[in-house]
JSON list of N, CA and C and ligand atoms in Angstrom, two decimals:
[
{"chain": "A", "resi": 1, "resn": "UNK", "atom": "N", "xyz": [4.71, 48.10, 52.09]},
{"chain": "A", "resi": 1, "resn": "UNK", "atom": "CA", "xyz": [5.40, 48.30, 53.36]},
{"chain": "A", "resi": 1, "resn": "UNK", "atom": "C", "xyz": [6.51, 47.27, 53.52]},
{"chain": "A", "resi": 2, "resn": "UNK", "atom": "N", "xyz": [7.63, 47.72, 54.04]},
{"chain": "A", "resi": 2, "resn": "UNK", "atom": "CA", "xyz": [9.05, 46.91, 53.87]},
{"chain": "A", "resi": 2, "resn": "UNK", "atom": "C", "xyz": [9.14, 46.74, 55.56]},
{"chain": "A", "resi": 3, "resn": "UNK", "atom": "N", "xyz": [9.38, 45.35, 55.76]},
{"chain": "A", "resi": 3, "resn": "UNK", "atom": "CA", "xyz": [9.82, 44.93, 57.39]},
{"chain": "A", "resi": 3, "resn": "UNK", "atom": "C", "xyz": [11.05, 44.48, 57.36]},
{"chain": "A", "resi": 4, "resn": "UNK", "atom": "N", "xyz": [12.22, 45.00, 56.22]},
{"chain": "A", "resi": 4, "resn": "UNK", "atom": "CA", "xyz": [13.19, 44.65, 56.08]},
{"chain": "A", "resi": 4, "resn": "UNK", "atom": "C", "xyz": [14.33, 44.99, 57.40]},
{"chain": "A", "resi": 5, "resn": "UNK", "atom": "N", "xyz": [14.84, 44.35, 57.83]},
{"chain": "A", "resi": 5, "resn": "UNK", "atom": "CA", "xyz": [15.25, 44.84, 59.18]},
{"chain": "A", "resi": 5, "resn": "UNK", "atom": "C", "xyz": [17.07, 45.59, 58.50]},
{"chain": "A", "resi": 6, "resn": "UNK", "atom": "N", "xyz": [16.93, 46.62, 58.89]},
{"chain": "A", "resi": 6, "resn": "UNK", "atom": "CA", "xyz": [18.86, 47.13, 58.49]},
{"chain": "A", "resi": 6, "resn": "UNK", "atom": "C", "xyz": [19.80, 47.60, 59.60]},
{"chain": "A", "resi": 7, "resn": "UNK", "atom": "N", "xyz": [20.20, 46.48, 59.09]},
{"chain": "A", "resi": 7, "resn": "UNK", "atom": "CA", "xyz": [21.86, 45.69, 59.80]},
{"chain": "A", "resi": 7, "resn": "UNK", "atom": "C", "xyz": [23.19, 47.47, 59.66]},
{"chain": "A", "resi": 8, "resn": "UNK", "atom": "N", "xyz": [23.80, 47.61, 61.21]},
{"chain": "A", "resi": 8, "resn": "UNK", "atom": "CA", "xyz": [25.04, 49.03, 60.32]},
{"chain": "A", "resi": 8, "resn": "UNK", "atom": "C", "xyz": [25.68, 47.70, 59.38]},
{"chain": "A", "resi": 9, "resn": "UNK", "atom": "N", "xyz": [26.62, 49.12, 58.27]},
{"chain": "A", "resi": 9, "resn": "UNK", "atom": "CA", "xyz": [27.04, 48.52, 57.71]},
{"chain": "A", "resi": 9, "resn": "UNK", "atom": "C", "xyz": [28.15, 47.74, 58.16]},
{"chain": "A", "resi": 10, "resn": "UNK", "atom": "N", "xyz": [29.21, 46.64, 57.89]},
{"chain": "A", "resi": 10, "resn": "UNK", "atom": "CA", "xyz": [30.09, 46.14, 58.70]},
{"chain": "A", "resi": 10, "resn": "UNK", "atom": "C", "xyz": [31.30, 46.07, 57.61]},
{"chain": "A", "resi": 11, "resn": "UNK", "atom": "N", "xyz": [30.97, 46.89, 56.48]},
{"chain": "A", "resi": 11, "resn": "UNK", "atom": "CA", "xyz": [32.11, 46.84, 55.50]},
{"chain": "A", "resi": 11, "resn": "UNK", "atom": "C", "xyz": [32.95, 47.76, 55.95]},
{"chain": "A", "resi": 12, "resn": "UNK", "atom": "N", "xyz": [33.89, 47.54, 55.49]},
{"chain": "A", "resi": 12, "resn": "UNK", "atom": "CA", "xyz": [35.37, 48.54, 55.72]},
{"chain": "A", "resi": 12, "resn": "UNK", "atom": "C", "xyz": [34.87, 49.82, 54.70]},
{"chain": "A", "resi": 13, "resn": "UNK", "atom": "N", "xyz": [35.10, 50.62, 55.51]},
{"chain": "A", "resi": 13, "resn": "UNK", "atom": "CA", "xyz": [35.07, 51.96, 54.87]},
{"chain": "A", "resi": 13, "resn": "UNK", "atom": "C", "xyz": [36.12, 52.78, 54.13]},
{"chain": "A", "resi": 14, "resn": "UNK", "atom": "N", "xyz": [36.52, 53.08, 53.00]},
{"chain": "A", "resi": 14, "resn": "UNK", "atom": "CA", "xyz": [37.70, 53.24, 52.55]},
{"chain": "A", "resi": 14, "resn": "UNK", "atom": "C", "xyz": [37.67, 54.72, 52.11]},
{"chain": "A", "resi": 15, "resn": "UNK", "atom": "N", "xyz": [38.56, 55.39, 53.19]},
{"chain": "A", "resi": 15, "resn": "UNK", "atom": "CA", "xyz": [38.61, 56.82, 53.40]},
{"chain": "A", "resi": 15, "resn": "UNK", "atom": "C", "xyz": [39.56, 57.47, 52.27]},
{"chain": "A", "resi": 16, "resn": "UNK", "atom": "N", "xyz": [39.10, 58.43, 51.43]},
{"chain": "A", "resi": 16, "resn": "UNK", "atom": "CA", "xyz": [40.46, 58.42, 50.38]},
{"chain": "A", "resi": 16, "resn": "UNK", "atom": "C", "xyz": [41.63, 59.60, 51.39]},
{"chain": "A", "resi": 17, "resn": "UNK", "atom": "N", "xyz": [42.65, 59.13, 50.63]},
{"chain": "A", "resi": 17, "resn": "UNK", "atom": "CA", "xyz": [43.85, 59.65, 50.96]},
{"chain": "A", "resi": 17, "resn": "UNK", "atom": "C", "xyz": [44.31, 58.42, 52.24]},
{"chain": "A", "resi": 18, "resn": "UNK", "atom": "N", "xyz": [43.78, 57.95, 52.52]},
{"chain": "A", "resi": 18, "resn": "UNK", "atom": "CA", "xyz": [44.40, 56.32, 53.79]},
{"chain": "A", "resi": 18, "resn": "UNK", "atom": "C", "xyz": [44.54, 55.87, 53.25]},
{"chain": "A", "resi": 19, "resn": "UNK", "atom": "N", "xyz": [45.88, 55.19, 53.59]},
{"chain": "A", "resi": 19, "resn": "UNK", "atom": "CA", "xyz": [45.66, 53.90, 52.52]},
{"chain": "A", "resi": 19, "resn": "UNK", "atom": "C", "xyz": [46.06, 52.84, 53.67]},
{"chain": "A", "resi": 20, "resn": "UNK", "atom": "N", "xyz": [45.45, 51.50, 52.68]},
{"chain": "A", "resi": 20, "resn": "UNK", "atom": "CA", "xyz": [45.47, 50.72, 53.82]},
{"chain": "A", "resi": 20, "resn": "UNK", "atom": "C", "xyz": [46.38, 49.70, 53.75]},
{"chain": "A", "resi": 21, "resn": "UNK", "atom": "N", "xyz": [47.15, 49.49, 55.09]},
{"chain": "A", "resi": 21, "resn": "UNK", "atom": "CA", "xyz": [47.60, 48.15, 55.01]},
{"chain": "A", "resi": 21, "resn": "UNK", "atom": "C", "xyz": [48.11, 47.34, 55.98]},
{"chain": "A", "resi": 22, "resn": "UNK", "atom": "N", "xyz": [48.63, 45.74, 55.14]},
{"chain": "A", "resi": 22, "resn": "UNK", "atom": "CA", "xyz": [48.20, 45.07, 55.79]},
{"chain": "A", "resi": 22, "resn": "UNK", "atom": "C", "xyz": [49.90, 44.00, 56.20]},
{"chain": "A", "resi": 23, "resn": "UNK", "atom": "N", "xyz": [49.45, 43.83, 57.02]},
{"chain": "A", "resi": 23, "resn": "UNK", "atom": "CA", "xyz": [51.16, 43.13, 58.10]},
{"chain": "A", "resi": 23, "resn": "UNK", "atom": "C", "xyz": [51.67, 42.50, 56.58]},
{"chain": "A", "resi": 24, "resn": "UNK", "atom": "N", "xyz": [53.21, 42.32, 56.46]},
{"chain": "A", "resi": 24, "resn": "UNK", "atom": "CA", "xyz": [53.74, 41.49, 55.59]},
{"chain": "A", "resi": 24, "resn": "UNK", "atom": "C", "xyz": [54.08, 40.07, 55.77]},
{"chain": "A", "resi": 25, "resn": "UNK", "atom": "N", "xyz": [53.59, 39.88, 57.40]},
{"chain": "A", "resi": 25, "resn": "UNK", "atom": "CA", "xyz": [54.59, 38.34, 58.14]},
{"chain": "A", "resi": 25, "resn": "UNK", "atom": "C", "xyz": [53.39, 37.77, 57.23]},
{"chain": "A", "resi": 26, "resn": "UNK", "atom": "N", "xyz": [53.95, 36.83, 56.17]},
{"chain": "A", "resi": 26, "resn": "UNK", "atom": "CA", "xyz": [52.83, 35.71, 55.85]},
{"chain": "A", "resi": 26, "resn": "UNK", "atom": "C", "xyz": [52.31, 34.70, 56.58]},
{"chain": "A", "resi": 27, "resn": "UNK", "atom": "N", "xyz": [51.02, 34.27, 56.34]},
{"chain": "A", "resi": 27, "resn": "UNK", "atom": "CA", "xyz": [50.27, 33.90, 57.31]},
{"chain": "A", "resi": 27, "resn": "UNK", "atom": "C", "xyz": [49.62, 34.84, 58.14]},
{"chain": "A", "resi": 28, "resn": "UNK", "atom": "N", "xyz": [49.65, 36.44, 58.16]},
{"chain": "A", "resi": 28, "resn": "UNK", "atom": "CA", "xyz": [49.71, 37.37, 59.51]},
{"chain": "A", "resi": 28, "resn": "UNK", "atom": "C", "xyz": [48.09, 37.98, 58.66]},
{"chain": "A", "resi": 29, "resn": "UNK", "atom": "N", "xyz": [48.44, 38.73, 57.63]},
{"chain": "A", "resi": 29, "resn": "UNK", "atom": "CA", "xyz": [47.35, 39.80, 57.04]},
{"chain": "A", "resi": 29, "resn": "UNK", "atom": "C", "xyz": [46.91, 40.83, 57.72]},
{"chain": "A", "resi": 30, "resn": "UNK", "atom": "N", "xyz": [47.22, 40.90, 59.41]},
{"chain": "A", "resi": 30, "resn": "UNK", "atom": "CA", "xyz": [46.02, 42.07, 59.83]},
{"chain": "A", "resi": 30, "resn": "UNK", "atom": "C", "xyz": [46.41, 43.29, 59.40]},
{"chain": "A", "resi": 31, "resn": "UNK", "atom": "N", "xyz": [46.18, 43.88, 59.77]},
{"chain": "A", "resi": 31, "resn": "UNK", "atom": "CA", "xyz": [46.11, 45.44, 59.77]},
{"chain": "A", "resi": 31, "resn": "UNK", "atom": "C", "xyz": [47.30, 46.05, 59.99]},
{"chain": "A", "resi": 32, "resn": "UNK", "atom": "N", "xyz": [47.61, 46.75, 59.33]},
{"chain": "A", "resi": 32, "resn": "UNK", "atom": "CA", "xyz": [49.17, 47.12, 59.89]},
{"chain": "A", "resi": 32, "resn": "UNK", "atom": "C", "xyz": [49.44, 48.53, 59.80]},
{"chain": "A", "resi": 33, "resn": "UNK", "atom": "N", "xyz": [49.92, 49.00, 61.29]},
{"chain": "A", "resi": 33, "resn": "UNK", "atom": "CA", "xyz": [49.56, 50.41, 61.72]},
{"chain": "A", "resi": 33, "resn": "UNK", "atom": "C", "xyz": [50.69, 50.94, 61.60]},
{"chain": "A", "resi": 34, "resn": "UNK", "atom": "N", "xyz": [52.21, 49.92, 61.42]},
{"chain": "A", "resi": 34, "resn": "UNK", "atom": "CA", "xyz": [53.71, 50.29, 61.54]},
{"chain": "A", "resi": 34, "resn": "UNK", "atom": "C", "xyz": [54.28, 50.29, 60.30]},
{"chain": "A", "resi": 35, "resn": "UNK", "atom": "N", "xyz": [54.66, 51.17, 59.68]},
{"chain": "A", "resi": 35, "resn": "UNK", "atom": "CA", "xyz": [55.55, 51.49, 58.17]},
{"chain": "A", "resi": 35, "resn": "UNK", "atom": "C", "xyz": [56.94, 51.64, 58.84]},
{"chain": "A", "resi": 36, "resn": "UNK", "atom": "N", "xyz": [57.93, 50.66, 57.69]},
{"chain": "A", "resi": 36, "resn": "UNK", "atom": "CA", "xyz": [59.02, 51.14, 57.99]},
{"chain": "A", "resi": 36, "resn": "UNK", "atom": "C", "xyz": [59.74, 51.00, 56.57]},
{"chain": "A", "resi": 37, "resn": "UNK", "atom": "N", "xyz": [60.63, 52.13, 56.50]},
{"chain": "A", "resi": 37, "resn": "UNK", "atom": "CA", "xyz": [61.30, 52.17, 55.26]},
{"chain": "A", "resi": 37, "resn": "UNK", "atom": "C", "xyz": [62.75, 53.23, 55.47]},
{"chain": "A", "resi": 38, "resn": "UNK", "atom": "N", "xyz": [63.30, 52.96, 54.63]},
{"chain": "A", "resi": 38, "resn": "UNK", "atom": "CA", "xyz": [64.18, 53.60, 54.50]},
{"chain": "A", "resi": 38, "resn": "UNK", "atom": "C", "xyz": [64.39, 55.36, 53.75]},
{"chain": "A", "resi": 39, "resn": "UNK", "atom": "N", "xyz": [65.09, 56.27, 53.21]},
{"chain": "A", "resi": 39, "resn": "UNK", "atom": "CA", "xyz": [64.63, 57.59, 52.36]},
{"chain": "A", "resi": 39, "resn": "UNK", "atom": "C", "xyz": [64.61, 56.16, 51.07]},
{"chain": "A", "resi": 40, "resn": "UNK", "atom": "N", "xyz": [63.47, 56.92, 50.10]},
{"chain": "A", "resi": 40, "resn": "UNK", "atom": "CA", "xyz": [63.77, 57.03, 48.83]},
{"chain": "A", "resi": 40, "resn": "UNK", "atom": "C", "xyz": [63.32, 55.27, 48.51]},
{"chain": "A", "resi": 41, "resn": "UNK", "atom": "N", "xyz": [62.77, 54.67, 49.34]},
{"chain": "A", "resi": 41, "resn": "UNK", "atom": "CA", "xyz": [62.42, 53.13, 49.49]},
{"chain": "A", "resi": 41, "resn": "UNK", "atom": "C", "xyz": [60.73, 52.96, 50.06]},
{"chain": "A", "resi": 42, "resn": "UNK", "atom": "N", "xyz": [60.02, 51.94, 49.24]},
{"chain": "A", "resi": 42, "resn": "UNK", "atom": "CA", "xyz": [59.05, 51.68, 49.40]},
{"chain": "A", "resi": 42, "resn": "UNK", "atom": "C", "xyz": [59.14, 51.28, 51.07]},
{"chain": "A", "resi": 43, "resn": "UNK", "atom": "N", "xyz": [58.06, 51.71, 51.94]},
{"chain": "A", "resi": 43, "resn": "UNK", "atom": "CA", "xyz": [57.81, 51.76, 53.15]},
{"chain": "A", "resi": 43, "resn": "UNK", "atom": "C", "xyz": [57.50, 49.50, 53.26]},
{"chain": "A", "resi": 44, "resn": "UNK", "atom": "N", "xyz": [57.76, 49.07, 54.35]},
{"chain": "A", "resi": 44, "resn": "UNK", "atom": "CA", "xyz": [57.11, 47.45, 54.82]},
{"chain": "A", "resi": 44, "resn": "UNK", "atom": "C", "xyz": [56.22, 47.63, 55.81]},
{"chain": "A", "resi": 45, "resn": "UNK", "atom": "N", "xyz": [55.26, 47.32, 55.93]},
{"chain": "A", "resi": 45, "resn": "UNK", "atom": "CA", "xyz": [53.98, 47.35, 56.86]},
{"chain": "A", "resi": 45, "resn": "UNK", "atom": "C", "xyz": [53.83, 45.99, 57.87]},
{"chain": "A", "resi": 46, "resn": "UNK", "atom": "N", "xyz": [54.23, 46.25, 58.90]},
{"chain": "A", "resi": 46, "resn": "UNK", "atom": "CA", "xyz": [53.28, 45.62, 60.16]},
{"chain": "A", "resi": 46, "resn": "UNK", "atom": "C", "xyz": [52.35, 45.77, 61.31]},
{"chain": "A", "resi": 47, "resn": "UNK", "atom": "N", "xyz": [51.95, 44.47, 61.56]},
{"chain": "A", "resi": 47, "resn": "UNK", "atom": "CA", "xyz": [50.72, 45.01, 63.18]},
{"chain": "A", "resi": 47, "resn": "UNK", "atom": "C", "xyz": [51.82, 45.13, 64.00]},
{"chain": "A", "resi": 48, "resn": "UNK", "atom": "N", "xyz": [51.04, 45.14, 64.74]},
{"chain": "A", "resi": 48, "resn": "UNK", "atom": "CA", "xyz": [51.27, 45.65, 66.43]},
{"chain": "A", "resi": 48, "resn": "UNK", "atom": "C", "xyz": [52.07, 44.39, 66.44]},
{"chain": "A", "resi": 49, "resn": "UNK", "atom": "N", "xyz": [52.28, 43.17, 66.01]},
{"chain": "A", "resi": 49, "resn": "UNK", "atom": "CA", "xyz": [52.81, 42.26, 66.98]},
{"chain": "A", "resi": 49, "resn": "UNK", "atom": "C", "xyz": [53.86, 42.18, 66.26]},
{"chain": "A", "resi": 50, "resn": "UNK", "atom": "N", "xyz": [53.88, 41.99, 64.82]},
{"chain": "A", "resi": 50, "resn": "UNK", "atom": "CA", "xyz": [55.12, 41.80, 63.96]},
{"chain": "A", "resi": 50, "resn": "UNK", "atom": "C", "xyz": [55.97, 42.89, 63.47]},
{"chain": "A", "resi": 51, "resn": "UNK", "atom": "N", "xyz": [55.56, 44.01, 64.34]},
{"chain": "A", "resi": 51, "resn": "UNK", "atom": "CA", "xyz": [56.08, 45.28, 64.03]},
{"chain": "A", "resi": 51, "resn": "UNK", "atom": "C", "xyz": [58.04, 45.36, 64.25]},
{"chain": "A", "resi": 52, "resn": "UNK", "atom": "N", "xyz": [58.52, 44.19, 65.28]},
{"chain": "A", "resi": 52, "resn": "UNK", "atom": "CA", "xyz": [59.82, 43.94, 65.18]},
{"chain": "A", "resi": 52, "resn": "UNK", "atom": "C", "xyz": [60.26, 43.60, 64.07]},
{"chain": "A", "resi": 53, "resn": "UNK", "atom": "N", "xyz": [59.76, 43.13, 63.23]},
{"chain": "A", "resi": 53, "resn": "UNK", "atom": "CA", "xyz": [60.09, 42.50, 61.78]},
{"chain": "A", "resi": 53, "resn": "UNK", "atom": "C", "xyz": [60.36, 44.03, 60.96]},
{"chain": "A", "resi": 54, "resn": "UNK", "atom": "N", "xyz": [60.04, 44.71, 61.42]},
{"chain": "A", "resi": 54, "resn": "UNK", "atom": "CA", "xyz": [59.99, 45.80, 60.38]},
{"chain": "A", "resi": 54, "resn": "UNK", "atom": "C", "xyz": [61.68, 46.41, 60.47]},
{"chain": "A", "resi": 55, "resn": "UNK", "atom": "N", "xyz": [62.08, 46.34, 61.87]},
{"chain": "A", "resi": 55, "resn": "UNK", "atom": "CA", "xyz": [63.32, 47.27, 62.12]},
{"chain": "A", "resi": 55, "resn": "UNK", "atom": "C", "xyz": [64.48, 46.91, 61.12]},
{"chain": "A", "resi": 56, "resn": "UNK", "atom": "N", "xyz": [64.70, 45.51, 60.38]},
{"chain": "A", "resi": 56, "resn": "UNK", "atom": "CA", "xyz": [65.53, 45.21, 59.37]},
{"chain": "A", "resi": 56, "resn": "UNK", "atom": "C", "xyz": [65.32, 46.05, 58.16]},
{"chain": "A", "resi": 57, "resn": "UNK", "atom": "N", "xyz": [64.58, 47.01, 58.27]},
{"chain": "A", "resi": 57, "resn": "UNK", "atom": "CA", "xyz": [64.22, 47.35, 56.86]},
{"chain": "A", "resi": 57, "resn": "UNK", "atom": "C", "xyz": [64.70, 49.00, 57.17]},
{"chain": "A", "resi": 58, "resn": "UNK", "atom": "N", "xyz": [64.99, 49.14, 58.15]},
{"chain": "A", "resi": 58, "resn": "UNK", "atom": "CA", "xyz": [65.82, 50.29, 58.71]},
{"chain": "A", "resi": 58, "resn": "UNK", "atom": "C", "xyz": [66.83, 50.61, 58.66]},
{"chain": "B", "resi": 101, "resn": "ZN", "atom": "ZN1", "xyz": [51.50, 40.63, 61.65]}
]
């Protein structure tokens, strides 16, 4: 008999076809919900806060 107690899991779940990513401001890493790119140009990713950083890439 197991009294193992189970915890949800708290790992990131990695949904295929999402992809994930993450702010470019160094120092920043979170999560980044804002792509910005130009045609024909790799997209730059920021959060919510550094998402002004992105409009140069416009
Ligand atoms: Zn950021």
């Amino acid at each position: 008999m197991s009294d193992e107690i189970r915890l949800p899991r708290q790992d990131h779940v990695t949904t295929p076809g999402i992809q994930h990513h993450f702010c470019e401001r160094s120092s920043c890493g979170r999560d980044a919900g804002w792509g910005f790119a130009k045609p024909k140009q790799a997209p730059h990713w920021f959060c919510f806060e550094h998402r002004a950083d992105g409009q140069r890439f416009l």
